C-alpha cells in the first residue's frame, strides 16, 4: 500500500513532466501536496435563476441557447445568449475556436459558472466555464464547495484536485501523520492535522460559501501553528548546537582595533561603541557568535563590521562579508579598501559576474589563505569556494536571506569541527515579539542613534501630474551642483519590466533636461556597466541617476541630496524608508519627493504621510505593520520577516506564545517528533536535517 512519504509520481497520472513541475514547487512526497492549500472556494452547490442570482459573484446558471454569433465591433468576441425561466444572460468569449463556435447551437442546453455582471437590465458573464447538458433539469449539483488551487504553471486546478483527492485517501488508510500528542492538541485547542487537511481540501457538505473563511480559520491555524513550531524548534536547536560547538577564540588585535578607530575621520557614536563591545566580547569566546545587528539606514553598521573583521584578521584568520547585490559588494570593496589602505590586508572580491580567470585566481587566494578579507554576494558560499581559515562571517542587509541560507552558511565554515562566528546586519527594524520568533537562534544588538550632524530628510508627497515642476526642481538642484536619484515606477516584480520602465524614464528625462548628465542603472545591466555608472555618480560626473529599486539597499553617495520616487503608493513604507536613506548622508539638507498616482484613497495617503512625519525606521515599521491589513498588496517580503508556506507572522502573531511553549515541551519530551515535524516543513531537508 502507498504511504504518504512515497514520491509524488507514485500517484496516478503523475508522469515525469508533471513531477518536475510539482518538484519545482517544493512538492516531492505525496504528503507535500496536501500542504498546497486552495486559495479560495467556489460554490457550485446552488443553481440560480438568472433574475435572482447575486450580482458580482461567481454563480451557477443553466439555460437554453437562443442565439450565438461573432461580434465584430470593439474587440472580436463570441457572443452566446441563453435563457432560463426568469431572464436572459449574455455570455462573451474573447478567446475561442471554430469548433467552439459550432458547439453553441440554438436550442441546446448548457450549464455555466462564472462571475455575474449586470447593469440593472442586462446580465453578462465573461469567459464562464460551461458544459452542455441534456435539459435544464438533467444534471447533478455538487454537494460541496469546490476548492480552487493556486495556479502552477501548466497544471489545471482540476488536476490538482484529483491528486489531492488521491493523497487524502492515502492519508486516511496509511500511518498517522499527526505528530502532536493528543494532550497537546487539547491544550492548544486545535483540530488534528488529518482533520484540518481533509476539511481544507474537501469542505464539509452544506457549508455556506459566505461562512467558509470563518469555518476554515481554525484548520488553517492548525497548519500555521505547526509550521511556526517547526521553524522555531529548528532555530532553537541551532542555538543549542552553537553552544556546543567550538569557534576560534580571537584574543589578539586590541591595539589594531583602537589604532584603526583613531584613523577614522569621525567619532564612533555611543551606540556604535556599545555594539562593538558586545561583538568583540563574543569573538573572544570559544563558541561561535550568533548575533544580529539592527540599525536604521545610515546608522553606521559598516564600520562596526570593519572593526569585527580587523579583529579577526589580526588573529591571522579570514573574515568574509556577504552582501545581497553586486552593487553593494562593490561599495564595500571601496569602503574597506580605503579604511584598510595602510594596513597589510588583502581584500578579495567574489561575485557571480566575475570572469573565470579572475574568479579562479581569487579562489586560489582564498584557499591558500592569502586572502584575509573576502567580500562578495551569495557566490561566496557556493560550491568550490574553500576557505583556509574562516573565523568570521558577516551578512549585510540580512532581510534578503532566509533561515535555510543561514544554516548553509554555518556549515560552510565548518570544514573542521570549528564554526565561524556570525554577524547578521539588517536595517529593517522588527518589533520585538516577532523578532523573537523569527530569529530565535540569534542574540541581538541595536544601534539606536544616528551619527551627529545627520539632518533628517524632508519628505514631500505629490501627485504625479505635477511631474513637470518636480523635473524643474531636479534641474535646479543639479545645476547648483547637487546630485539626485530618480527611482522608477514599480510596475512589476519582473526585472525585465522594471528595467524597461527605467529605460523609458531615462530616455524621457534625457530629452527634457538636456543640460544634465543623466545615468541609468538597473538590475539587468552587466556588472561592469553598473559599476561604471556608480563610479561616475560617486565622482560627480553624473548629476541625475535614474534607477530601479536596485539601489534600495546600502548605496552610499553623500553628495546626493534629492530623491524622487515614482509610484510610491505601491511600495511598502519600510522599503521607501530604505530608499530614502540613500540621501541625507552628506552635509547639505536633503529632500525626498514621493510621487503618487491619482486617485489615492485617504488611507493610502495617510500611509505615505507617515514618512513625512518621521525619519525613525522603528516607528515607520511599527506603523506600517499596524496599517497593513490582510489582503494588502504588499506581502511579508518587505517587512524583513521570513516567508512561510502557510503561516504569516503578522496574521498569526497571536500564536507565537503558544508556539514557544509547546516547542520547549516537545524538545524536552518528544525529541523524535520534533525531527519529524521539522522534516515535514523544511523546503530543503538537507539543511534542516542536520540540525
Ligand atoms: P548603514 O548602517 O546604513 O549601513 P553605513 O555604514 O553605510 O550605514 O554608514 C553611512 C555613512 O555614515 C557612511 O558614509 C559612514 O562612513 C558614515 N558613518 C558611520 N559612522 C559614523 C559616525 N559615527 N559619524 C559620522 N559618520 C559615520
Ligand atoms: Mg549598510
XYZ file of C-alpha atoms and ligand atoms in Angstrom:
719
model
C 0.000 0.000 0.000
C 1.151 3.519 -0.743
C 2.491 5.664 2.047
C 2.417 9.417 2.390
C 6.176 9.664 2.212
C 6.311 7.956 -1.186
C 7.401 10.160 -4.070
C 4.727 12.197 -5.748
C 4.916 10.253 -9.014
C 3.517 7.240 -7.209
C 0.122 8.909 -7.640
C -1.930 8.012 -10.679
C -1.450 10.395 -13.550
C 1.882 11.889 -12.466
C 4.482 11.414 -15.187
C 7.988 12.863 -15.367
C 6.874 16.269 -16.696
C 4.255 16.809 -14.020
C 6.637 15.500 -11.398
C 9.200 18.128 -12.330
C 6.637 20.897 -12.165
C 5.484 19.779 -8.750
C 9.039 19.294 -7.507
C 9.800 22.849 -8.522
C 7.038 23.969 -6.237
C 8.505 22.012 -3.342
C 6.095 19.097 -3.727
C 8.243 15.969 -3.519
C 6.306 13.442 -1.476
C 2.638 12.575 -1.608
C 2.207 14.288 1.733
C 3.651 17.530 0.388
C 0.751 18.028 -1.966
C -1.621 18.110 0.987
C 0.104 21.261 2.153
C -0.632 23.032 -1.092
C -3.814 24.712 0.044
C -6.658 26.074 -2.064
C -6.595 29.857 -2.149
C -10.356 30.111 -2.489
C -13.517 28.096 -2.860
C -16.286 28.253 -5.418
C -19.891 27.490 -4.804
C -21.433 25.130 -7.357
C -23.920 23.687 -4.915
C -26.723 26.087 -5.832
C -28.340 26.675 -9.218
C -29.640 30.222 -9.558
C -32.327 31.804 -11.688
C -30.703 34.491 -13.782
C -33.055 37.107 -12.392
C -32.391 36.262 -8.737
C -28.697 35.412 -8.825
C -26.364 37.588 -6.743
C -24.559 40.114 -8.933
C -20.739 40.322 -8.850
C -20.432 36.813 -7.507
C -19.442 33.541 -9.091
C -22.670 31.649 -9.699
C -24.005 28.577 -11.440
C -26.705 29.087 -14.054
C -28.409 26.740 -16.541
C -30.272 27.744 -19.685
C -31.116 27.182 -23.328
C -29.166 28.828 -26.134
C -31.330 31.254 -28.070
C -28.660 32.944 -30.147
C -24.945 32.723 -30.881
C -22.785 34.857 -33.145
C -19.464 36.577 -33.559
C -19.362 40.254 -32.703
C -17.001 42.375 -34.721
C -17.400 45.733 -33.056
C -14.959 46.520 -30.252
C -12.871 43.520 -29.539
C -13.844 40.497 -31.626
C -15.793 38.107 -29.450
C -18.073 35.097 -29.446
C -21.469 36.071 -28.143
C -23.916 33.490 -26.786
C -27.352 34.311 -25.430
C -29.011 31.847 -23.056
C -32.388 31.933 -21.400
C -33.989 30.337 -18.372
C -37.491 30.779 -16.934
C -36.583 34.112 -15.384
C -34.419 36.093 -17.807
C -31.740 36.204 -20.496
C -27.972 36.013 -19.919
C -25.242 37.028 -22.362
C -22.052 35.006 -22.415
C -18.969 36.504 -24.028
C -15.730 34.779 -25.048
C -12.755 36.710 -26.333
C -10.696 33.619 -26.917
C -12.497 30.923 -28.824
C -12.014 28.332 -31.534
C -14.011 27.487 -34.620
C -15.186 24.206 -33.081
C -16.454 26.068 -30.038
C -18.412 28.323 -32.311
C -20.172 25.321 -33.857
C -20.993 23.778 -30.459
C -23.214 26.639 -29.391
C -26.249 25.573 -31.401
C -29.604 27.131 -30.907
C -31.882 25.203 -28.505
C -29.091 23.207 -26.854
C -28.898 23.412 -23.070
C -25.847 24.335 -21.082
C -24.801 24.937 -17.538
C -22.243 27.629 -16.844
C -20.265 29.001 -13.935
C -18.729 32.450 -13.798
C -18.735 35.971 -12.435
C -22.165 37.507 -12.982
C -22.281 41.156 -14.015
C -25.316 43.335 -14.567
C -26.151 46.919 -15.404
C -29.646 46.524 -13.922
C -31.253 45.409 -17.180
C -28.837 43.063 -18.888
C -26.896 40.186 -17.374
C -23.485 39.120 -18.575
C -20.721 36.604 -17.910
C -17.264 36.835 -19.468
C -15.498 33.550 -20.137
C -17.600 31.301 -17.932
C -16.788 27.636 -17.507
C -19.536 25.641 -19.196
C -20.689 22.209 -20.229
C -23.588 21.018 -22.358
C -26.449 19.139 -20.739
C -29.488 17.195 -21.880
C -32.026 19.604 -20.467
C -32.049 22.388 -17.926
C -33.061 19.958 -15.220
C -30.945 16.929 -16.081
C -27.756 17.268 -14.068
C -26.447 16.748 -10.569
C -25.337 19.645 -8.400
C -22.150 19.451 -6.311
C -22.781 18.844 -2.643
C -19.551 20.556 -1.525
C -17.783 23.809 -2.219
C -15.106 23.441 -4.876
C -11.528 24.238 -3.842
C -9.559 26.373 -6.292
C -5.801 25.908 -6.153
C -3.119 28.478 -6.779
C -2.008 28.301 -10.358
C 1.052 26.228 -11.011
C 2.410 26.586 -14.478
C 0.736 24.115 -16.764
C -1.325 22.333 -14.129
C -5.088 22.768 -14.189
C -6.806 23.242 -10.870
C -8.947 20.151 -11.631
C -5.806 18.091 -11.986
C -4.556 19.238 -8.612
C -7.919 18.493 -7.054
C -7.622 14.952 -8.337
C -4.095 14.466 -6.965
C -5.056 15.916 -3.610
C -8.048 13.565 -3.543
C -5.764 10.574 -4.048
C -3.401 11.849 -1.359
C -6.250 12.309 1.112
C -7.333 8.714 0.540
C -3.827 7.532 1.258
C -3.728 9.661 4.400
C -6.906 8.003 5.639
C -5.541 4.496 5.232
C -1.827 4.793 5.904
C 0.153 5.517 9.066
C -0.970 8.541 11.050
C 0.823 11.737 10.127
C -0.167 13.575 13.286
C 2.968 14.227 15.306
C 1.480 16.318 18.084
C 0.449 14.252 21.085
C -3.250 14.208 21.880
C -2.917 16.165 25.121
C -1.051 18.958 23.384
C -3.788 19.270 20.780
C -6.239 19.594 23.657
C -4.079 22.165 25.371
C -3.820 24.346 22.293
C -7.471 23.678 21.419
C -6.793 22.758 17.840
C -8.079 20.099 15.450
C -5.843 17.216 14.430
C -3.778 17.511 11.293
C -5.767 14.951 9.235
C -8.976 16.705 10.191
C -7.575 20.087 9.226
C -6.231 18.873 5.879
C -9.395 16.993 4.974
C -11.604 19.986 5.646
C -9.391 22.449 3.867
C -9.350 20.358 0.706
C -12.856 18.984 0.916
C -15.073 21.406 2.811
C -17.994 19.743 4.561
C -21.246 19.471 2.640
C -23.797 22.190 3.346
C -21.173 24.677 4.438
C -22.324 28.021 3.054
C -19.960 29.955 0.831
C -20.379 33.062 2.969
C -19.180 31.135 6.028
C -16.227 29.391 4.502
C -13.424 31.694 5.594
C -14.574 31.619 9.176
C -15.034 27.841 9.068
C -11.584 27.260 7.615
C -9.771 29.565 10.014
C -9.130 27.031 12.752
C -7.957 24.431 10.221
C -5.565 26.872 8.666
C -4.326 27.916 12.065
C -3.558 24.323 12.883
C -1.199 24.260 9.897
C 0.294 27.674 10.620
C 0.888 26.582 14.167
C 2.856 23.557 13.085
C 4.872 25.489 10.545
C 5.809 28.131 13.096
C 6.597 25.347 15.525
C 8.878 23.593 13.047
C 10.663 26.818 12.310
C 11.027 27.828 15.933
C 12.309 24.433 17.037
C 14.893 24.316 14.289
C 16.127 27.774 15.267
C 16.286 26.837 18.939
C 18.224 23.725 18.059
C 20.641 25.748 16.005
C 21.300 27.867 19.027
C 21.811 24.863 21.301
C 24.074 23.364 18.708
C 26.162 26.520 18.581
C 26.626 26.485 22.339
C 28.133 23.021 21.964
C 30.353 23.932 19.054
C 33.783 25.453 19.201
C 34.959 28.546 17.412
C 38.247 30.373 17.270
C 38.627 32.456 20.366
C 40.014 35.683 18.964
C 42.199 37.157 21.678
C 44.680 39.360 19.813
C 44.058 42.581 17.985
C 43.164 45.052 20.742
C 45.790 47.541 19.610
C 44.986 47.170 15.948
C 41.350 47.954 16.631
C 41.962 51.007 18.780
C 44.516 52.359 16.313
C 42.052 51.851 13.485
C 39.343 53.769 15.315
C 41.817 56.667 15.685
C 42.337 56.827 11.931
C 38.631 57.292 11.128
C 37.597 60.789 10.153
C 34.677 60.634 12.585
C 33.987 59.631 16.179
C 32.056 56.442 16.758
C 28.654 57.097 18.292
C 27.973 55.761 21.785
C 25.666 53.141 20.244
C 28.364 52.005 17.821
C 30.858 51.707 20.675
C 28.425 49.640 22.683
C 27.639 47.154 19.911
C 31.354 46.876 19.099
C 31.966 45.925 22.703
C 29.258 43.250 22.539
C 30.626 41.863 19.301
C 34.266 41.881 20.365
C 33.320 40.091 23.591
C 31.571 37.399 21.538
C 34.576 36.991 19.267
C 36.703 36.389 22.309
C 34.705 33.321 23.272
C 35.451 29.777 22.116
C 31.838 29.331 20.926
C 30.596 30.816 17.682
C 28.972 34.230 17.926
C 25.421 34.242 16.551
C 24.387 37.828 16.612
C 22.048 40.086 14.724
C 22.946 43.751 14.438
C 19.983 46.020 13.797
C 20.432 49.658 12.971
C 18.484 52.145 10.909
C 19.749 53.161 7.462
C 22.786 55.371 7.838
C 23.412 54.410 11.464
C 26.894 53.199 10.531
C 26.818 49.422 10.618
C 29.573 49.032 8.046
C 32.298 50.470 10.221
C 31.234 48.130 13.024
C 31.612 45.269 10.561
C 35.061 46.586 9.671
C 36.120 46.512 13.298
C 34.975 42.915 13.675
C 36.880 41.974 10.500
C 40.013 43.725 11.648
C 39.916 41.889 14.959
C 39.610 38.595 13.087
C 42.404 39.362 10.657
C 44.681 40.493 13.496
C 44.264 36.956 14.789
C 45.547 35.655 11.444
C 42.146 34.328 10.422
C 39.921 35.047 7.449
C 36.746 37.131 7.520
C 34.004 37.185 4.878
C 31.228 39.649 4.157
C 28.206 38.708 2.105
C 26.001 41.399 0.587
C 22.722 40.929 -1.308
C 23.725 42.747 -4.504
C 26.841 43.190 -6.597
C 26.402 46.925 -6.268
C 26.688 46.741 -2.523
C 29.645 44.386 -2.790
C 31.407 46.916 -4.942
C 30.725 49.652 -2.444
C 32.011 47.608 0.471
C 35.151 46.888 -1.556
C 35.677 50.613 -1.794
C 34.984 51.444 1.855
C 37.133 48.647 3.196
C 39.972 49.341 0.764
C 40.026 52.949 1.920
C 39.750 52.144 5.617
C 42.358 49.380 5.486
C 44.634 51.119 2.969
C 47.579 51.439 5.319
C 47.196 48.010 6.859
C 48.603 44.980 5.193
C 45.279 43.374 4.373
C 44.490 41.545 1.163
C 40.847 42.068 0.203
C 39.365 39.792 -2.427
C 36.037 40.133 -4.205
C 33.882 37.192 -5.222
C 30.714 37.659 -7.262
C 28.758 35.690 -9.815
C 29.524 38.087 -12.639
C 33.285 37.687 -12.489
C 35.460 36.433 -15.331
C 36.540 32.852 -14.973
C 40.257 33.623 -14.806
C 39.740 36.268 -12.129
C 37.457 34.016 -10.174
C 39.915 31.151 -10.270
C 42.711 33.364 -9.073
C 40.531 34.616 -6.225
C 39.512 31.110 -5.256
C 43.142 30.114 -5.091
C 43.951 33.029 -2.789
C 41.021 32.159 -0.551
C 42.046 28.530 -0.331
C 45.705 29.303 0.301
C 44.845 31.818 2.987
C 46.409 34.710 1.065
C 43.048 36.471 1.062
C 42.399 37.980 4.502
C 39.051 39.559 3.808
C 36.601 38.246 1.233
C 33.695 40.399 0.108
C 31.012 39.018 -2.164
C 27.466 38.107 -2.977
C 25.978 34.698 -2.234
C 28.565 33.411 -4.733
C 30.780 33.393 -1.648
C 29.148 30.310 -0.323
C 28.672 28.266 -3.416
C 30.393 25.044 -4.147
C 34.059 25.251 -4.967
C 34.754 28.055 -2.530
C 37.131 26.678 0.059
C 38.319 28.876 2.889
C 41.674 28.269 4.503
C 40.701 29.522 7.910
C 37.399 31.343 8.033
C 36.620 32.638 11.513
C 34.005 35.319 10.867
C 31.055 35.614 8.506
C 29.167 38.885 8.212
C 25.914 39.044 6.331
C 24.855 42.539 5.337
C 21.225 43.525 4.840
C 20.001 40.236 6.157
C 16.351 40.603 5.146
C 17.179 39.043 1.821
C 18.370 35.792 3.357
C 16.236 33.056 4.881
C 16.858 30.520 7.592
C 17.996 27.885 5.134
C 20.762 30.106 3.901
C 21.792 30.845 7.447
C 22.145 27.133 8.117
C 24.023 26.538 4.877
C 26.458 29.284 5.782
C 27.198 27.848 9.124
C 28.062 24.561 7.512
C 30.301 26.245 5.009
C 32.832 27.424 7.527
C 32.888 24.194 9.422
C 35.252 22.041 7.425
C 36.827 21.190 10.762
C 34.899 20.857 14.000
C 35.106 24.600 14.476
C 32.498 27.031 13.233
C 32.950 30.626 12.203
C 31.476 33.472 14.207
C 28.438 35.042 12.579
C 27.164 38.573 12.467
C 23.966 39.378 10.617
C 23.282 43.031 9.875
C 19.931 44.482 8.967
C 18.411 47.918 8.584
C 14.894 46.557 8.779
C 13.528 47.150 12.237
C 11.414 44.296 13.529
C 9.070 44.518 16.504
C 10.475 42.564 19.421
C 7.903 39.762 19.739
C 8.181 38.914 16.070
C 11.956 39.078 16.148
C 11.975 36.560 18.968
C 10.124 34.052 16.839
C 11.831 34.729 13.558
C 15.347 34.935 14.936
C 15.193 32.627 17.926
C 18.718 31.463 17.143
C 20.339 34.862 17.413
C 21.460 37.318 20.074
C 20.697 40.879 19.245
C 22.496 44.227 19.229
C 20.915 47.509 18.251
C 22.413 50.784 17.058
C 19.715 53.175 18.168
C 21.196 56.545 17.221
C 22.436 58.198 14.063
C 25.831 59.912 13.814
C 25.693 63.528 14.980
C 25.034 66.167 12.397
C 22.745 63.985 10.286
C 19.919 66.095 9.066
C 16.613 64.394 8.620
C 15.373 64.082 5.070
C 12.469 66.386 4.336
C 9.796 64.400 2.552
C 7.037 65.630 0.244
C 4.032 63.720 -1.057
C 2.964 64.935 -4.504
C 0.644 63.619 -7.253
C 2.454 62.607 -10.421
C 0.614 65.085 -12.634
C 2.922 67.647 -11.008
C 5.880 65.834 -12.521
C 6.925 68.800 -14.705
C 7.525 71.019 -11.682
C 9.406 68.199 -9.996
C 11.619 67.885 -13.044
C 12.288 71.598 -12.860
C 13.298 71.219 -9.257
C 15.698 68.417 -10.139
C 17.172 70.609 -12.834
C 17.645 73.494 -10.391
C 19.257 71.356 -7.723
C 21.627 69.659 -10.141
C 22.598 72.918 -11.790
C 23.668 74.090 -8.332
C 25.995 71.103 -8.026
C 23.794 68.742 -6.088
C 23.059 65.205 -7.236
C 19.793 63.336 -7.398
C 18.235 59.892 -7.732
C 15.131 59.198 -9.776
C 13.620 55.884 -8.715
C 11.322 54.404 -11.310
C 7.825 53.085 -11.016
C 7.332 49.703 -9.572
C 5.160 48.220 -12.264
C 6.016 44.631 -11.884
C 8.235 42.337 -9.887
C 9.924 41.176 -13.052
C 13.414 42.574 -13.509
C 12.828 42.789 -17.234
C 9.796 45.013 -16.930
C 11.442 47.109 -14.241
C 14.439 47.598 -16.487
C 12.202 48.659 -19.367
C 10.368 51.192 -17.231
C 13.643 52.661 -16.040
C 14.991 52.842 -19.584
C 11.856 54.665 -20.763
C 12.065 57.155 -17.945
C 15.760 57.661 -18.632
C 15.142 58.449 -22.301
C 12.316 60.792 -21.377
C 14.291 62.745 -18.790
C 17.299 62.958 -21.096
C 15.132 64.603 -23.721
C 13.536 67.060 -21.298
C 16.553 68.115 -19.240
C 19.262 68.208 -21.855
C 21.986 70.067 -19.956
C 22.169 67.488 -17.160
C 24.346 64.419 -17.244
C 21.962 61.568 -16.643
C 22.872 57.975 -15.841
C 20.838 54.784 -15.794
C 21.185 51.777 -13.552
C 19.049 48.653 -13.342
C 19.249 45.005 -12.423
C 19.652 43.656 -15.939
C 22.763 45.564 -16.838
C 26.153 43.928 -16.955
C 28.133 44.184 -13.757
C 30.847 46.306 -15.366
C 28.248 48.737 -16.669
C 26.637 49.110 -13.247
C 29.981 49.619 -11.575
C 30.994 52.205 -14.099
C 27.768 54.171 -13.712
C 28.026 54.050 -9.932
C 31.621 55.259 -10.069
C 30.694 58.174 -12.323
C 27.854 59.090 -9.990
C 30.121 58.900 -6.977
C 32.720 61.084 -8.693
C 30.058 63.644 -9.517
C 30.291 63.037 -13.259
C 26.641 62.085 -13.378
C 24.119 64.589 -11.979
C 20.974 62.532 -12.032
C 20.850 58.776 -11.630
C 17.741 57.073 -12.957
C 17.390 53.743 -11.164
C 15.187 50.845 -10.278
C 14.946 49.744 -6.688
C 18.344 48.036 -7.072
C 19.698 50.998 -5.153
C 17.373 50.222 -2.272
C 19.989 48.728 -0.010
C 23.203 50.216 1.175
C 24.282 52.566 -1.622
C 26.288 55.446 -0.165
C 26.878 58.652 -2.157
C 26.978 61.531 0.365
C 26.689 64.320 -2.224
C 23.298 63.083 -3.420
C 20.669 65.169 -1.672
C 17.482 64.784 -3.680
C 15.445 61.689 -4.413
C 12.316 61.286 -6.489
C 10.346 58.074 -6.090
C 7.610 57.340 -8.600
C 4.526 55.283 -7.750
C 5.416 55.491 -4.099
C 1.903 54.344 -3.248
C 2.768 50.877 -4.459
C 5.716 50.356 -2.152
C 5.959 49.354 1.477
C 6.847 52.107 3.910
C 9.888 50.219 5.056
C 11.124 49.960 1.507
C 10.509 53.659 0.910
C 12.388 54.452 4.081
C 15.276 52.304 2.859
C 15.293 54.108 -0.464
C 15.098 57.496 1.164
C 18.074 56.521 3.314
C 20.256 56.972 0.200
C 20.028 60.747 0.660
C 20.726 62.792 3.779
C 24.183 61.286 4.067
C 26.212 64.412 3.444
C 26.129 67.876 4.958
C 23.504 69.578 2.847
C 19.802 69.494 3.584
C 18.169 66.626 1.673
C 14.747 66.098 0.193
C 12.696 63.142 -0.897
C 9.709 63.551 -3.188
C 7.166 60.764 -3.204
C 5.150 60.860 -6.398
C 1.861 59.028 -6.361
C -0.684 58.167 -8.981
C -4.131 59.705 -8.611
C -6.669 58.849 -7.344
C -5.222 57.889 -3.994
C -7.513 56.790 -1.146
C -7.242 58.694 2.104
C -5.846 55.665 3.910
C -3.125 55.293 1.319
C -2.396 58.986 1.535
C -2.129 58.820 5.325
C 0.231 55.908 4.944
C 2.614 57.922 2.799
C 2.269 60.856 5.179
C 3.900 58.792 7.919
C 7.143 59.188 6.018
C 6.688 62.934 6.067
C 6.266 62.903 9.823
C 9.157 60.741 10.913
C 12.613 59.556 9.913
C 12.737 56.847 12.553
C 12.795 53.385 10.968
C 11.380 51.641 14.027
C 8.401 53.971 14.210
C 7.804 53.537 10.485
C 7.995 49.753 10.666
C 5.568 49.649 13.561
C 3.060 51.929 11.850
C 3.443 50.013 8.604
C 2.597 46.769 10.364
C -0.407 48.308 12.107
C -1.813 49.687 8.875
C -1.187 46.602 6.828
C -4.464 44.780 6.616
C -4.947 41.267 5.327
C -5.067 41.082 1.567
C -2.757 44.054 1.336
C -0.932 44.355 -1.956
C 2.426 44.096 -0.274
C 3.335 40.800 1.267
C 5.719 39.985 4.074
C 8.501 40.375 1.600
C 9.211 43.936 2.546
C 8.778 43.699 6.283
C 12.077 41.942 6.801
C 10.292 38.935 8.183
C 10.899 35.477 6.812
C 8.382 33.974 4.439
C 6.495 30.847 5.266
C 4.463 28.426 3.205
C 1.229 28.874 5.125
C 1.913 30.910 8.243
C 2.136 34.674 8.184
C 3.969 36.152 11.139
C 1.775 39.221 11.191
C -1.531 37.429 10.914
C -0.512 34.605 13.225
C 1.397 36.657 15.780
C -1.112 35.644 18.463
C 0.012 32.017 18.105
C 3.622 32.762 18.969
C 3.488 32.472 22.779
C 1.843 29.040 22.398
C 4.346 28.032 19.763
C 7.224 28.854 22.073
C 5.723 26.975 24.991
C 4.837 23.831 23.056
C 8.232 23.876 21.360
C 10.008 23.626 24.705
C 7.733 20.774 25.805
C 8.264 18.824 22.607
C 12.019 19.300 22.593
C 12.141 18.028 26.130
C 9.651 15.151 25.986
C 9.424 14.087 22.342
C 12.699 14.755 20.537
C 11.817 12.208 17.843
C 8.634 14.009 16.937
C 10.390 17.337 16.651
C 12.617 15.812 13.991
C 9.638 14.602 12.000
C 7.876 17.932 12.252
C 10.951 19.810 11.100
C 11.446 17.450 8.164
C 7.865 17.877 7.071
C 8.092 21.637 6.907
C 11.573 22.210 5.608
C 11.800 23.116 1.973
C 15.355 21.902 1.940
C 15.509 18.971 4.317
C 19.178 18.501 3.697
C 19.981 21.513 5.797
C 17.331 21.247 8.432
C 18.009 17.536 8.607
C 21.427 18.222 10.027
C 20.001 20.123 12.930
P 24.296 51.650 7.277
O 24.113 51.403 8.738
O 23.029 52.079 6.628
O 24.959 50.507 6.579
P 26.735 52.981 6.650
O 27.581 52.045 7.408
O 26.745 52.871 5.171
O 25.249 52.915 7.164
O 27.117 54.457 7.102
C 26.614 55.582 6.442
C 27.661 56.674 6.394
O 27.925 57.186 7.701
C 28.977 56.228 5.843
O 29.463 57.222 4.989
C 29.837 56.104 7.078
O 31.203 56.268 6.794
C 29.326 57.197 7.945
N 29.484 56.991 9.392
C 29.468 55.826 10.053
N 29.633 56.030 11.385
C 29.731 57.358 11.558
C 29.900 58.204 12.705
N 29.994 57.705 13.942
N 29.957 59.525 12.483
C 29.851 60.051 11.248
N 29.701 59.316 10.134
C 29.635 57.993 10.279
Mg 24.688 49.218 5.068
